[in-house]
């Protein structure tokens, strides 16, 4: 069947109203959960083929994430779907006001390759929980994960409700010509703009989950040991191919040396050798070549070795970096960590402020004044104080960017709202009707209405 026909069938199916039934939604979420659990090993195998990601990392950062999402909605979707009563102002008496969350309708989710299961399935789960029909276009770059998701979903769900459409740029371009009720895109800022333009043609609302250069600021008042351990984990997880990985370090000059030594200690301890279970490959040759070009040999503090055949790049730390270096011109999205230093905390914040709003920002300090300044001065999607990445793991926090790092957010109730329309309803009594608002107008009525409004 052509994709146009599938999209058209999804529109027809949505109009049958079946997806609005919360029992129907829960049944399908349960079904998806069972399928994921039943096919867990196939999911591990596919991602290992794509970029050597271990079972451990796939479980912690993908499968458990997706299962937790389903469990969250199974538990909460009835209450999330319920109309919310709100108070009614004097002018609308005698009446009652409510907000009804209604599904938007037909959703297109476009996924990225770096966490192919989480970034494709989490939005789908939120969209289905909110009562929509969905087309998923996963990233073709992680080909095996795309194929396994397509097999599992397309063999088990009717295409008029949920369908995985395999393809790359050409197929996505075709899809973007069609009219959806919402497009949820995860990927680069560059492609985000293409999606936004295409969506504008149909006035389709978008959520854009994009990238950027996320800083980690290390104050002299930080617990350096903990900072180094958490940053090494977060930076080299998935070989740095994580949208919220710390992209670069801004460290207070007086603690730079001991901090660098601690980074080195944990990189050694965590054993990121080629072929190790603890480390993943670079996704493809194109990205490997792009990353190698960012390693300025004169600025290597640690690492810098690579193996093209294995698509392996060693965790690499660059020092004596400034904002003119090539590595500071774009999001790195790989295992290269440039370190810049500062002598004044306020100036460090100003440096971040001078650049595009990042998807994440991290501060390591035990000084409450610095924490306040960090939160009040910088604008970024979300972040942590004294940790990295883990804010994503709390479903009570919204996840999304701001400015060039994205539009909108999801996770937990925010995901439900992202795929819902908040319909406002005022229900009036049919008695107690004052005549004051109706013509013919008079000075007396005007004087009353002035007092009233
Ligand atoms: P990408 O933008 O290259 O691709 C994303 C999706 O867009 C893919 O499905 C791809 O097929 C499609 N696509 C690519 N080029 C297209 C075009 N010209 N027209 C239409 N569709 C096109 O991104 P990527 O390489 O998969 O992921 C890396 C980027 O995504 C990084 O910038 C990273 O920070 C960002 N990212 C953001 C998040 C987030 O949640 N905010 C998560 C992961 C990755």
GROMACS .gro file of C-alpha atoms and ligand atoms in nm:
model
  497
    1UNK     CA    1   0.000   0.000   0.000
    2UNK     CA    2   0.124   0.350  -0.081
    3UNK     CA    3   0.201   0.576   0.215
    4UNK     CA    4  -0.059   0.831   0.093
    5UNK     CA    5  -0.324   0.561   0.122
    6UNK     CA    6  -0.206   0.461   0.471
    7UNK     CA    7  -0.219   0.822   0.590
    8UNK     CA    8  -0.563   0.862   0.437
    9UNK     CA    9  -0.681   0.540   0.609
   10UNK     CA   10  -0.545   0.667   0.941
   11UNK     CA   11  -0.752   0.983   0.896
   12UNK     CA   12  -1.063   0.774   0.833
   13UNK     CA   13  -0.986   0.551   1.130
   14UNK     CA   14  -0.939   0.846   1.363
   15UNK     CA   15  -1.281   0.974   1.263
   16UNK     CA   16  -1.443   0.648   1.380
   17UNK     CA   17  -1.372   0.781   1.736
   18UNK     CA   18  -1.233   0.444   1.849
   19UNK     CA   19  -0.899   0.586   1.961
   20UNK     CA   20  -1.076   0.818   2.205
   21UNK     CA   21  -1.176   0.523   2.419
   22UNK     CA   22  -0.926   0.495   2.707
   23UNK     CA   23  -0.968   0.117   2.725
   24UNK     CA   24  -0.870   0.094   2.357
   25UNK     CA   25  -0.562   0.308   2.421
   26UNK     CA   26  -0.455   0.103   2.722
   27UNK     CA   27  -0.507  -0.223   2.536
   28UNK     CA   28  -0.278  -0.106   2.256
   29UNK     CA   29  -0.012   0.023   2.495
   30UNK     CA   30  -0.017  -0.313   2.675
   31UNK     CA   31   0.020  -0.483   2.339
   32UNK     CA   32   0.319  -0.268   2.246
   33UNK     CA   33   0.478  -0.338   2.584
   34UNK     CA   34   0.432  -0.714   2.542
   35UNK     CA   35   0.583  -0.697   2.194
   36UNK     CA   36   0.887  -0.507   2.315
   37UNK     CA   37   0.944  -0.753   2.598
   38UNK     CA   38   0.888  -1.053   2.372
   39UNK     CA   39   1.131  -0.919   2.111
   40UNK     CA   40   1.388  -0.776   2.353
   41UNK     CA   41   1.672  -0.990   2.219
   42UNK     CA   42   1.599  -0.894   1.858
   43UNK     CA   43   1.608  -0.529   1.962
   44UNK     CA   44   1.949  -0.579   2.128
   45UNK     CA   45   2.085  -0.759   1.822
   46UNK     CA   46   1.970  -0.490   1.579
   47UNK     CA   47   2.126  -0.202   1.768
   48UNK     CA   48   2.449  -0.395   1.820
   49UNK     CA   49   2.468  -0.442   1.442
   50UNK     CA   50   2.405  -0.072   1.382
   51UNK     CA   51   2.667   0.072   1.613
   52UNK     CA   52   2.789  -0.186   1.857
   53UNK     CA   53   2.572  -0.069   2.145
   54UNK     CA   54   2.581  -0.312   2.438
   55UNK     CA   55   2.286  -0.489   2.593
   56UNK     CA   56   2.353  -0.303   2.919
   57UNK     CA   57   2.340   0.042   2.756
   58UNK     CA   58   2.045  -0.053   2.536
   59UNK     CA   59   1.848  -0.169   2.837
   60UNK     CA   60   1.929   0.130   3.058
   61UNK     CA   61   1.894   0.405   2.798
   62UNK     CA   62   1.634   0.263   2.562
   63UNK     CA   63   1.425  -0.042   2.657
   64UNK     CA   64   1.370   0.041   3.026
   65UNK     CA   65   1.293   0.398   2.925
   66UNK     CA   66   1.024   0.295   2.681
   67UNK     CA   67   0.870   0.039   2.917
   68UNK     CA   68   0.860   0.298   3.196
   69UNK     CA   69   0.685   0.537   2.960
   70UNK     CA   70   0.419   0.278   2.880
   71UNK     CA   71   0.374   0.199   3.250
   72UNK     CA   72   0.339   0.570   3.328
   73UNK     CA   73   0.058   0.614   3.074
   74UNK     CA   74  -0.114   0.288   3.169
   75UNK     CA   75  -0.132   0.424   3.521
   76UNK     CA   76  -0.213   0.786   3.442
   77UNK     CA   77  -0.391   0.814   3.111
   78UNK     CA   78  -0.742   0.790   3.255
   79UNK     CA   79  -0.682   1.084   3.487
   80UNK     CA   80  -0.491   1.277   3.218
   81UNK     CA   81  -0.785   1.232   2.979
   82UNK     CA   82  -1.049   1.341   3.228
   83UNK     CA   83  -1.195   1.693   3.176
   84UNK     CA   84  -1.040   1.936   3.426
   85UNK     CA   85  -1.280   2.167   3.610
   86UNK     CA   86  -1.167   2.529   3.639
   87UNK     CA   87  -1.333   2.821   3.814
   88UNK     CA   88  -1.579   3.044   3.627
   89UNK     CA   89  -1.551   3.423   3.649
   90UNK     CA   90  -1.836   3.652   3.753
   91UNK     CA   91  -1.925   3.763   3.403
   92UNK     CA   92  -1.989   3.403   3.297
   93UNK     CA   93  -2.220   3.314   3.582
   94UNK     CA   94  -2.427   3.109   3.600
   95UNK     CA   95  -2.194   2.859   3.442
   96UNK     CA   96  -1.931   2.587   3.474
   97UNK     CA   97  -1.594   2.575   3.296
   98UNK     CA   98  -1.392   2.273   3.195
   99UNK     CA   99  -1.087   2.188   2.985
  100UNK     CA  100  -1.119   1.876   2.772
  101UNK     CA  101  -0.798   1.709   2.648
  102UNK     CA  102  -0.878   1.579   2.304
  103UNK     CA  103  -0.643   1.389   2.074
  104UNK     CA  104  -0.507   1.596   1.786
  105UNK     CA  105  -0.570   1.320   1.533
  106UNK     CA  106  -0.305   1.200   1.289
  107UNK     CA  107   0.053   1.227   1.403
  108UNK     CA  108   0.383   1.197   1.218
  109UNK     CA  109   0.686   1.110   1.430
  110UNK     CA  110   1.029   1.142   1.267
  111UNK     CA  111   1.307   0.980   1.469
  112UNK     CA  112   1.684   1.018   1.504
  113UNK     CA  113   1.935   0.732   1.498
  114UNK     CA  114   2.136   0.785   1.816
  115UNK     CA  115   1.881   0.638   2.060
  116UNK     CA  116   1.667   0.482   1.790
  117UNK     CA  117   1.421   0.301   2.014
  118UNK     CA  118   1.371   0.566   2.278
  119UNK     CA  119   1.349   0.859   2.036
  120UNK     CA  120   1.104   0.680   1.806
  121UNK     CA  121   0.891   0.487   2.051
  122UNK     CA  122   0.860   0.737   2.338
  123UNK     CA  123   0.680   0.998   2.125
  124UNK     CA  124   0.466   0.722   1.972
  125UNK     CA  125   0.368   0.598   2.317
  126UNK     CA  126   0.269   0.949   2.430
  127UNK     CA  127   0.075   1.004   2.106
  128UNK     CA  128  -0.117   0.676   2.138
  129UNK     CA  129  -0.181   0.740   2.508
  130UNK     CA  130  -0.336   1.072   2.412
  131UNK     CA  131  -0.565   0.891   2.164
  132UNK     CA  132  -0.406   0.957   1.825
  133UNK     CA  133  -0.315   0.752   1.518
  134UNK     CA  134   0.052   0.752   1.425
  135UNK     CA  135   0.300   0.716   1.143
  136UNK     CA  136   0.659   0.662   1.259
  137UNK     CA  137   0.948   0.736   1.024
  138UNK     CA  138   1.258   0.618   1.211
  139UNK     CA  139   1.608   0.717   1.105
  140UNK     CA  140   1.739   0.516   0.812
  141UNK     CA  141   2.094   0.566   0.941
  142UNK     CA  142   2.040   0.302   1.210
  143UNK     CA  143   1.903   0.065   0.949
  144UNK     CA  144   1.869  -0.251   1.155
  145UNK     CA  145   1.679  -0.080   1.435
  146UNK     CA  146   1.451   0.082   1.178
  147UNK     CA  147   1.378  -0.258   1.024
  148UNK     CA  148   1.312  -0.436   1.352
  149UNK     CA  149   1.073  -0.163   1.471
  150UNK     CA  150   0.895  -0.177   1.140
  151UNK     CA  151   0.866  -0.558   1.155
  152UNK     CA  152   0.739  -0.569   1.513
  153UNK     CA  153   0.488  -0.288   1.471
  154UNK     CA  154   0.366  -0.346   1.116
  155UNK     CA  155   0.311  -0.718   1.170
  156UNK     CA  156   0.107  -0.659   1.484
  157UNK     CA  157  -0.084  -0.333   1.451
  158UNK     CA  158  -0.336  -0.234   1.185
  159UNK     CA  159  -0.172   0.022   0.956
  160UNK     CA  160  -0.474   0.254   0.987
  161UNK     CA  161  -0.381   0.299   1.355
  162UNK     CA  162  -0.003   0.269   1.382
  163UNK     CA  163   0.246   0.226   1.102
  164UNK     CA  164   0.623   0.239   1.062
  165UNK     CA  165   0.733   0.385   0.732
  166UNK     CA  166   1.090   0.298   0.642
  167UNK     CA  167   1.292   0.548   0.446
  168UNK     CA  168   1.544   0.827   0.423
  169UNK     CA  169   1.542   1.183   0.295
  170UNK     CA  170   1.331   1.115  -0.016
  171UNK     CA  171   1.062   0.928   0.173
  172UNK     CA  172   1.056   1.190   0.449
  173UNK     CA  173   1.027   1.466   0.191
  174UNK     CA  174   0.722   1.288   0.042
  175UNK     CA  175   0.568   1.239   0.386
  176UNK     CA  176   0.615   1.605   0.470
  177UNK     CA  177   0.397   1.702   0.172
  178UNK     CA  178   0.100   1.531   0.339
  179UNK     CA  179  -0.121   1.697   0.596
  180UNK     CA  180  -0.091   1.579   0.958
  181UNK     CA  181  -0.239   1.718   1.278
  182UNK     CA  182   0.105   1.726   1.440
  183UNK     CA  183   0.463   1.655   1.341
  184UNK     CA  184   0.702   1.547   1.614
  185UNK     CA  185   1.061   1.562   1.491
  186UNK     CA  186   1.385   1.463   1.663
  187UNK     CA  187   1.710   1.547   1.487
  188UNK     CA  188   1.942   1.825   1.385
  189UNK     CA  189   1.858   2.195   1.387
  190UNK     CA  190   1.927   2.202   1.012
  191UNK     CA  191   1.665   1.938   0.928
  192UNK     CA  192   1.434   2.081   1.196
  193UNK     CA  193   1.407   2.396   0.983
  194UNK     CA  194   1.312   2.188   0.677
  195UNK     CA  195   1.040   2.013   0.878
  196UNK     CA  196   0.913   2.343   1.021
  197UNK     CA  197   0.885   2.496   0.672
  198UNK     CA  198   0.701   2.195   0.533
  199UNK     CA  199   0.464   2.194   0.834
  200UNK     CA  200   0.387   2.563   0.782
  201UNK     CA  201   0.236   2.484   0.440
  202UNK     CA  202  -0.046   2.300   0.617
  203UNK     CA  203  -0.036   2.508   0.935
  204UNK     CA  204   0.059   2.188   1.118
  205UNK     CA  205   0.185   2.232   1.474
  206UNK     CA  206   0.529   2.088   1.544
  207UNK     CA  207   0.740   1.969   1.830
  208UNK     CA  208   1.105   1.994   1.733
  209UNK     CA  209   1.355   1.812   1.952
  210UNK     CA  210   1.686   1.946   1.824
  211UNK     CA  211   2.047   1.973   1.934
  212UNK     CA  212   2.311   2.228   2.025
  213UNK     CA  213   2.630   2.274   2.221
  214UNK     CA  214   2.552   2.189   2.583
  215UNK     CA  215   2.807   2.322   2.834
  216UNK     CA  216   2.922   2.172   3.164
  217UNK     CA  217   3.054   2.438   3.398
  218UNK     CA  218   3.292   2.331   3.675
  219UNK     CA  219   3.335   2.581   3.957
  220UNK     CA  220   3.626   2.571   4.199
  221UNK     CA  221   3.361   2.493   4.461
  222UNK     CA  222   3.259   2.169   4.291
  223UNK     CA  223   3.314   1.820   4.422
  224UNK     CA  224   3.568   1.753   4.147
  225UNK     CA  225   3.577   1.378   4.195
  226UNK     CA  226   3.201   1.342   4.147
  227UNK     CA  227   3.199   1.598   3.864
  228UNK     CA  228   3.467   1.411   3.669
  229UNK     CA  229   3.306   1.071   3.722
  230UNK     CA  230   2.959   1.186   3.612
  231UNK     CA  231   3.089   1.388   3.317
  232UNK     CA  232   3.303   1.104   3.184
  233UNK     CA  233   3.002   0.871   3.203
  234UNK     CA  234   2.765   1.120   3.035
  235UNK     CA  235   3.007   1.234   2.768
  236UNK     CA  236   3.128   0.894   2.653
  237UNK     CA  237   2.797   0.710   2.686
  238UNK     CA  238   2.704   0.609   2.330
  239UNK     CA  239   3.051   0.739   2.230
  240UNK     CA  240   2.931   1.097   2.281
  241UNK     CA  241   2.644   1.052   2.033
  242UNK     CA  242   2.386   1.184   2.281
  243UNK     CA  243   2.191   1.504   2.223
  244UNK     CA  244   2.221   1.608   2.589
  245UNK     CA  245   2.583   1.498   2.637
  246UNK     CA  246   2.806   1.773   2.776
  247UNK     CA  247   2.950   1.913   2.455
  248UNK     CA  248   3.230   2.115   2.615
  249UNK     CA  249   3.370   2.198   2.959
  250UNK     CA  250   3.413   2.541   3.112
  251UNK     CA  251   3.634   2.490   3.418
  252UNK     CA  252   3.762   2.743   3.670
  253UNK     CA  253   4.134   2.782   3.598
  254UNK     CA  254   4.247   2.720   3.957
  255UNK     CA  255   4.101   2.365   3.948
  256UNK     CA  256   4.165   2.281   3.584
  257UNK     CA  257   4.472   2.062   3.641
  258UNK     CA  258   4.328   1.838   3.914
  259UNK     CA  259   4.001   1.818   3.720
  260UNK     CA  260   4.177   1.704   3.401
  261UNK     CA  261   4.363   1.439   3.600
  262UNK     CA  262   4.034   1.312   3.740
  263UNK     CA  263   3.881   1.297   3.391
  264UNK     CA  264   4.181   1.090   3.284
  265UNK     CA  265   4.142   0.863   3.587
  266UNK     CA  266   3.777   0.783   3.510
  267UNK     CA  267   3.831   0.741   3.136
  268UNK     CA  268   4.091   0.479   3.230
  269UNK     CA  269   3.867   0.314   3.490
  270UNK     CA  270   3.562   0.290   3.264
  271UNK     CA  271   3.763   0.101   3.001
  272UNK     CA  272   3.654   0.247   2.669
  273UNK     CA  273   3.865   0.025   2.447
  274UNK     CA  274   3.762  -0.065   2.091
  275UNK     CA  275   3.534  -0.370   2.097
  276UNK     CA  276   3.467  -0.316   2.467
  277UNK     CA  277   3.113  -0.370   2.600
  278UNK     CA  278   3.144  -0.027   2.762
  279UNK     CA  279   3.172   0.173   2.443
  280UNK     CA  280   2.993   0.211   2.112
  281UNK     CA  281   3.112   0.273   1.759
  282UNK     CA  282   3.068   0.591   1.561
  283UNK     CA  283   2.751   0.539   1.359
  284UNK     CA  284   2.906   0.558   1.011
  285UNK     CA  285   3.204   0.659   0.797
  286UNK     CA  286   3.067   1.006   0.729
  287UNK     CA  287   3.042   1.091   1.098
  288UNK     CA  288   3.377   0.925   1.169
  289UNK     CA  289   3.547   1.152   0.914
  290UNK     CA  290   3.363   1.459   1.041
  291UNK     CA  291   3.478   1.389   1.398
  292UNK     CA  292   3.840   1.312   1.309
  293UNK     CA  293   3.862   1.657   1.146
  294UNK     CA  294   3.761   1.816   1.478
  295UNK     CA  295   4.062   1.672   1.661
  296UNK     CA  296   4.336   1.934   1.653
  297UNK     CA  297   4.652   1.727   1.711
  298UNK     CA  298   4.829   2.019   1.879
  299UNK     CA  299   4.558   2.044   2.142
  300UNK     CA  300   4.521   1.681   2.250
  301UNK     CA  301   4.547   1.638   2.628
  302UNK     CA  302   4.434   1.275   2.620
  303UNK     CA  303   4.335   1.021   2.354
  304UNK     CA  304   4.317   1.119   1.989
  305UNK     CA  305   4.363   0.765   1.851
  306UNK     CA  306   4.114   0.604   1.621
  307UNK     CA  307   4.052   0.297   1.407
  308UNK     CA  308   3.867   0.365   1.084
  309UNK     CA  309   3.786   0.004   1.011
  310UNK     CA  310   3.619  -0.037   1.351
  311UNK     CA  311   3.470   0.314   1.344
  312UNK     CA  312   3.635   0.366   1.681
  313UNK     CA  313   3.744   0.699   1.822
  314UNK     CA  314   3.912   0.699   2.159
  315UNK     CA  315   3.773   0.932   2.429
  316UNK     CA  316   3.962   1.250   2.348
  317UNK     CA  317   4.018   1.558   2.562
  318UNK     CA  318   4.134   1.880   2.398
  319UNK     CA  319   4.281   2.167   2.601
  320UNK     CA  320   4.389   2.528   2.526
  321UNK     CA  321   4.067   2.557   2.332
  322UNK     CA  322   3.904   2.887   2.242
  323UNK     CA  323   3.580   2.976   2.067
  324UNK     CA  324   3.751   3.012   1.728
  325UNK     CA  325   3.856   2.647   1.719
  326UNK     CA  326   3.671   2.428   1.471
  327UNK     CA  327   3.550   2.199   1.749
  328UNK     CA  328   3.359   2.495   1.898
  329UNK     CA  329   3.173   2.584   1.576
  330UNK     CA  330   2.919   2.300   1.576
  331UNK     CA  331   2.763   2.039   1.803
  332UNK     CA  332   3.031   1.768   1.838
  333UNK     CA  333   2.808   1.462   1.877
  334UNK     CA  334   3.103   1.232   1.937
  335UNK     CA  335   3.367   1.138   2.197
  336UNK     CA  336   3.568   1.461   2.183
  337UNK     CA  337   3.565   1.685   2.489
  338UNK     CA  338   3.709   2.036   2.453
  339UNK     CA  339   3.804   2.208   2.777
  340UNK     CA  340   3.798   2.585   2.813
  341UNK     CA  341   3.889   2.765   3.134
  342UNK     CA  342   3.765   3.078   3.311
  343UNK     CA  343   3.870   3.293   3.602
  344UNK     CA  344   3.541   3.465   3.676
  345UNK     CA  345   3.215   3.270   3.712
  346UNK     CA  346   3.004   3.558   3.574
  347UNK     CA  347   3.219   3.578   3.262
  348UNK     CA  348   3.182   3.203   3.209
  349UNK     CA  349   2.803   3.246   3.213
  350UNK     CA  350   2.838   3.536   2.971
  351UNK     CA  351   3.031   3.316   2.727
  352UNK     CA  352   2.746   3.066   2.720
  353UNK     CA  353   2.497   3.349   2.689
  354UNK     CA  354   2.676   3.479   2.379
  355UNK     CA  355   2.591   3.158   2.190
  356UNK     CA  356   2.273   2.981   2.081
  357UNK     CA  357   2.049   2.848   2.359
  358UNK     CA  358   2.163   2.490   2.424
  359UNK     CA  359   1.947   2.183   2.471
  360UNK     CA  360   2.109   2.119   2.810
  361UNK     CA  361   2.343   2.290   3.055
  362UNK     CA  362   2.516   2.150   3.360
  363UNK     CA  363   2.675   2.315   3.661
  364UNK     CA  364   2.899   2.149   3.916
  365UNK     CA  365   2.927   2.349   4.236
  366UNK     CA  366   2.834   2.347   4.602
  367UNK     CA  367   2.794   2.722   4.610
  368UNK     CA  368   2.429   2.827   4.629
  369UNK     CA  369   2.491   3.173   4.486
  370UNK     CA  370   2.646   3.017   4.175
  371UNK     CA  371   2.353   2.780   4.142
  372UNK     CA  372   2.110   3.074   4.153
  373UNK     CA  373   2.308   3.272   3.895
  374UNK     CA  374   2.330   2.972   3.664
  375UNK     CA  375   1.955   2.914   3.675
  376UNK     CA  376   1.857   3.278   3.650
  377UNK     CA  377   2.104   3.386   3.382
  378UNK     CA  378   2.115   3.108   3.126
  379UNK     CA  379   1.838   2.988   2.898
  380UNK     CA  380   1.855   2.622   2.795
  381UNK     CA  381   1.617   2.330   2.742
  382UNK     CA  382   1.685   2.161   3.075
  383UNK     CA  383   1.978   2.041   3.279
  384UNK     CA  384   2.125   1.936   3.609
  385UNK     CA  385   2.318   2.076   3.897
  386UNK     CA  386   2.594   1.834   3.998
  387UNK     CA  387   2.500   1.576   3.736
  388UNK     CA  388   2.458   1.532   3.361
  389UNK     CA  389   2.183   1.381   3.140
  390UNK     CA  390   1.983   1.234   3.430
  391UNK     CA  391   1.710   1.502   3.417
  392UNK     CA  392   1.573   1.303   3.123
  393UNK     CA  393   1.511   1.010   3.351
  394UNK     CA  394   1.250   1.194   3.560
  395UNK     CA  395   0.912   1.170   3.387
  396UNK     CA  396   0.785   1.458   3.601
  397UNK     CA  397   1.018   1.696   3.416
  398UNK     CA  398   0.946   1.818   3.063
  399UNK     CA  399   1.213   1.736   2.803
  400UNK     CA  400   1.267   1.976   2.515
  401UNK     CA  401   1.480   2.260   2.386
  402UNK     CA  402   1.444   2.634   2.357
  403UNK     CA  403   1.547   2.868   2.075
  404UNK     CA  404   1.757   2.678   1.822
  405UNK     CA  405   1.761   2.365   2.041
  406UNK     CA  406   1.390   2.305   1.991
  407UNK     CA  407   1.023   2.386   2.018
  408UNK     CA  408   0.791   2.211   2.265
  409UNK     CA  409   0.858   1.921   2.496
  410UNK     CA  410   0.744   1.575   2.607
  411UNK     CA  411   0.779   1.298   2.871
  412UNK     CA  412   0.510   1.211   3.124
  413UNK     CA  413   0.213   1.448   3.134
  414UNK     CA  414   0.399   1.690   2.904
  415UNK     CA  415   0.405   1.421   2.633
  416UNK     CA  416   0.033   1.369   2.674
  417UNK     CA  417  -0.029   1.744   2.642
  418UNK     CA  418   0.201   1.767   2.338
  419UNK     CA  419  -0.030   1.533   2.149
  420UNK     CA  420  -0.357   1.679   2.282
  421UNK     CA  421  -0.564   1.984   2.216
  422UNK     CA  422  -0.692   2.164   2.527
  423UNK     CA  423  -1.054   2.231   2.437
  424UNK     CA  424  -1.218   2.504   2.646
  425UNK     CA  425  -1.583   2.454   2.737
  426UNK     CA  426  -1.813   2.693   2.918
  427UNK     CA  427  -2.149   2.540   3.004
  428UNK     CA  428  -2.417   2.796   3.092
  429UNK     CA  429  -2.737   2.756   3.287
  430UNK     CA  430  -3.048   2.842   3.091
  431UNK     CA  431  -3.193   3.049   3.374
  432UNK     CA  432  -3.089   3.372   3.549
  433UNK     CA  433  -3.021   3.569   3.232
  434UNK     CA  434  -2.943   3.941   3.304
  435UNK     CA  435  -3.031   4.172   3.015
  436UNK     CA  436  -2.741   4.404   3.071
  437UNK     CA  437  -2.523   4.286   2.776
  438UNK     CA  438  -2.799   4.296   2.518
  439UNK     CA  439  -2.907   4.592   2.302
  440UNK     CA  440  -3.063   4.837   2.308
  441UNK     CA  441  -2.776   4.998   2.502
  442UNK     CA  442  -2.831   5.285   2.746
  443UNK     CA  443  -2.628   5.505   2.979
  444UNK     CA  444  -2.762   5.313   3.274
  445UNK     CA  445  -2.655   4.979   3.123
  446UNK     CA  446  -2.313   5.126   3.041
  447UNK     CA  447  -2.262   5.242   3.397
  448UNK     CA  448  -2.356   4.895   3.526
  449UNK     CA  449  -2.135   4.713   3.276
  450UNK     CA  450  -1.837   4.934   3.368
  451UNK     CA  451  -1.880   4.837   3.731
  452UNK     CA  452  -1.933   4.474   3.641
  453UNK     CA  453  -1.638   4.420   3.405
  454LIG     P1  454   1.907   1.437   1.124
  454LIG     O1  455   1.847   1.571   1.138
  454LIG     O2  456   2.010   1.418   1.020
  454LIG     O3  457   1.794   1.327   1.092
  454LIG     C1  458   1.675   1.315   1.167
  454LIG     C2  459   1.564   1.261   1.081
  454LIG     O4  460   1.539   1.350   0.973
  454LIG     C3  461   1.590   1.124   1.019
  454LIG     O5  462   1.476   1.045   1.034
  454LIG     C4  463   1.618   1.154   0.873
  454LIG     O6  464   1.576   1.053   0.787
  454LIG     C5  465   1.541   1.281   0.848
  454LIG     N1  466   1.606   1.369   0.751
  454LIG     C6  467   1.741   1.390   0.737
  454LIG     N2  468   1.763   1.481   0.639
  454LIG     C7  469   1.641   1.518   0.592
  454LIG     C8  470   1.597   1.610   0.491
  454LIG     N3  471   1.683   1.680   0.419
  454LIG     N4  472   1.465   1.623   0.471
  454LIG     C9  473   1.375   1.552   0.543
  454LIG     N5  474   1.412   1.464   0.639
  454LIG    C10  475   1.542   1.447   0.663
  454LIG     O7  476   1.960   1.399   1.270
  454LIG     P2  477   2.037   1.270   1.320
  454LIG     O8  478   2.171   1.263   1.255
  454LIG     O9  479   1.951   1.151   1.310
  454LIG    O10  480   2.055   1.305   1.475
  454LIG    C11  481   2.154   1.391   1.520
  454LIG    C12  482   2.101   1.526   1.562
  454LIG    O11  483   1.980   1.511   1.633
  454LIG    C13  484   2.193   1.599   1.658
  454LIG    O12  485   2.192   1.735   1.627
  454LIG    C14  486   2.130   1.577   1.794
  454LIG    O13  487   2.161   1.672   1.891
  454LIG    C15  488   1.987   1.578   1.758
  454LIG     N6  489   1.910   1.501   1.857
  454LIG    C16  490   1.824   1.566   1.936
  454LIG    C17  491   1.755   1.495   2.032
  454LIG    C18  492   1.656   1.562   2.122
  454LIG    O14  493   1.580   1.488   2.187
  454LIG     N7  494   1.650   1.693   2.133
  454LIG    C19  495   1.774   1.359   2.045
  454LIG    C20  496   1.865   1.298   1.960
  454LIG    C21  497   1.931   1.367   1.866
   0.00000   0.00000   0.00000
